[in-house]
Amino acid sequence: MYARVVRFTDVTAETIDRVKAMVEEAGGPPPGVRSTSMKLFYDADQETAVFTGFFASEQDMRDADQIFEAMDPGDTPGVRASVDHCEVVIEREA
């Protein structure tokens, strides 16, 4: 499994509400993004967010990267501070 992890700064609660509504309305990720799941973490005190999209293959992650990079910055939670492309090496749920 692979994950695209993006850290955002300057994230407001209103922006998080807008992004949540946008994802719920769309029923999932943008067209062409073949993610198996996604998570958005928000720290209101620091006004930061971390988005993690999970993918079955590295190729699916790389293909999605092109779509995410082409997104209008207004459709993201805030200012992109970093983007990591990771292989998930441990996954464990209690």
Short mmCIF file of C-alpha atoms in Angstrom, two decimals:
data_model
loop_
_atom_site.label_atom_id
_atom_site.label_comp_id
_atom_site.label_asym_id
_atom_site.label_seq_id
_atom_site.Cartn_x
_atom_site.Cartn_y
_atom_site.Cartn_z
CA MET A 1 0.00 0.00 0.00
CA TYR A 2 1.13 3.56 -0.68
CA ALA A 3 0.19 6.94 0.76
CA ARG A 4 0.39 10.50 -0.45
CA VAL A 5 0.78 12.70 2.64
CA VAL A 6 0.27 16.44 2.32
CA ARG A 7 0.75 18.98 5.11
CA PHE A 8 -1.13 22.28 4.89
CA THR A 9 -0.71 25.52 6.83
CA ASP A 10 -3.06 28.51 7.24
CA VAL A 11 -6.09 26.23 7.56
CA THR A 12 -9.28 27.67 9.07
CA ALA A 13 -12.23 25.79 10.50
CA GLU A 14 -14.38 27.30 7.75
CA THR A 15 -12.07 25.87 5.11
CA ILE A 16 -12.22 22.43 6.71
CA ASP A 17 -16.03 22.61 6.69
CA ARG A 18 -15.97 23.58 3.00
CA VAL A 19 -13.59 20.74 2.08
CA LYS A 20 -15.67 18.21 4.05
CA ALA A 21 -18.83 19.33 2.26
CA MET A 22 -17.09 19.19 -1.12
CA VAL A 23 -15.88 15.60 -0.53
CA GLU A 24 -19.27 14.48 0.81
CA GLU A 25 -21.05 16.03 -2.19
CA ALA A 26 -18.63 14.41 -4.64
CA GLY A 27 -18.90 11.07 -2.85
CA GLY A 28 -15.14 10.66 -2.79
CA PRO A 29 -11.93 11.80 -4.40
CA PRO A 30 -11.67 13.79 -7.64
CA PRO A 31 -12.34 11.92 -10.90
CA GLY A 32 -9.38 9.81 -11.94
CA VAL A 33 -7.97 9.40 -8.43
CA ARG A 34 -7.96 5.69 -7.61
CA SER A 35 -7.48 5.90 -3.84
CA THR A 36 -8.57 3.12 -1.54
CA SER A 37 -9.25 5.55 1.31
CA MET A 38 -8.38 9.00 2.57
CA LYS A 39 -8.07 10.79 5.89
CA LEU A 40 -7.86 14.47 6.78
CA PHE A 41 -6.42 15.48 10.16
CA TYR A 42 -6.95 19.02 11.46
CA ASP A 43 -5.20 20.88 14.29
CA ALA A 44 -7.32 23.96 14.94
CA ASP A 45 -4.85 25.44 17.45
CA GLN A 46 -2.00 25.46 14.91
CA GLU A 47 -4.27 25.94 11.88
CA THR A 48 -2.60 23.00 10.14
CA ALA A 49 -4.01 19.95 8.37
CA VAL A 50 -2.56 16.70 7.10
CA PHE A 51 -4.27 14.89 4.25
CA THR A 52 -3.40 11.25 3.60
CA GLY A 53 -4.63 9.43 0.52
CA PHE A 54 -4.04 5.68 0.39
CA PHE A 55 -3.44 3.73 -2.82
CA ALA A 56 -3.13 0.06 -3.76
CA SER A 57 -0.10 0.69 -5.97
CA GLU A 58 2.68 3.19 -6.43
CA GLN A 59 1.44 3.85 -9.97
CA ASP A 60 -2.05 4.77 -8.70
CA MET A 61 -0.41 7.19 -6.25
CA ARG A 62 1.77 8.77 -8.96
CA ASP A 63 -1.20 9.10 -11.33
CA ALA A 64 -3.22 10.81 -8.59
CA ASP A 65 -0.32 13.16 -7.91
CA GLN A 66 -0.76 14.74 -11.35
CA ILE A 67 -4.45 15.35 -10.65
CA PHE A 68 -3.85 16.79 -7.17
CA GLU A 69 -1.04 19.05 -8.40
CA ALA A 70 -3.36 20.47 -11.08
CA MET A 71 -6.07 21.34 -8.52
CA ASP A 72 -7.00 24.95 -7.96
CA PRO A 73 -5.35 26.01 -4.65
CA GLY A 74 -8.79 27.27 -3.59
CA ASP A 75 -10.00 23.65 -3.54
CA THR A 76 -7.39 22.61 -0.98
CA PRO A 77 -7.48 23.05 2.82
CA GLY A 78 -4.71 25.65 2.87
CA VAL A 79 -1.16 26.36 1.73
CA ARG A 80 0.76 23.20 0.79
CA ALA A 81 3.80 23.01 3.06
CA SER A 82 5.00 19.56 1.99
CA VAL A 83 4.06 16.50 -0.06
CA ASP A 84 5.44 13.04 0.71
CA HIS A 85 5.02 9.89 -1.39
CA CYS A 86 5.31 6.93 0.95
CA GLU A 87 5.16 3.19 1.04
CA VAL A 88 3.10 2.11 4.04
CA VAL A 89 5.40 -0.21 5.97
CA ILE A 90 3.31 -0.69 9.12
CA GLU A 91 -0.45 -0.73 9.40
CA ARG A 92 -2.08 -1.85 12.60
CA GLU A 93 -5.44 -1.20 14.18
CA ALA A 94 -6.34 -2.05 17.75
#
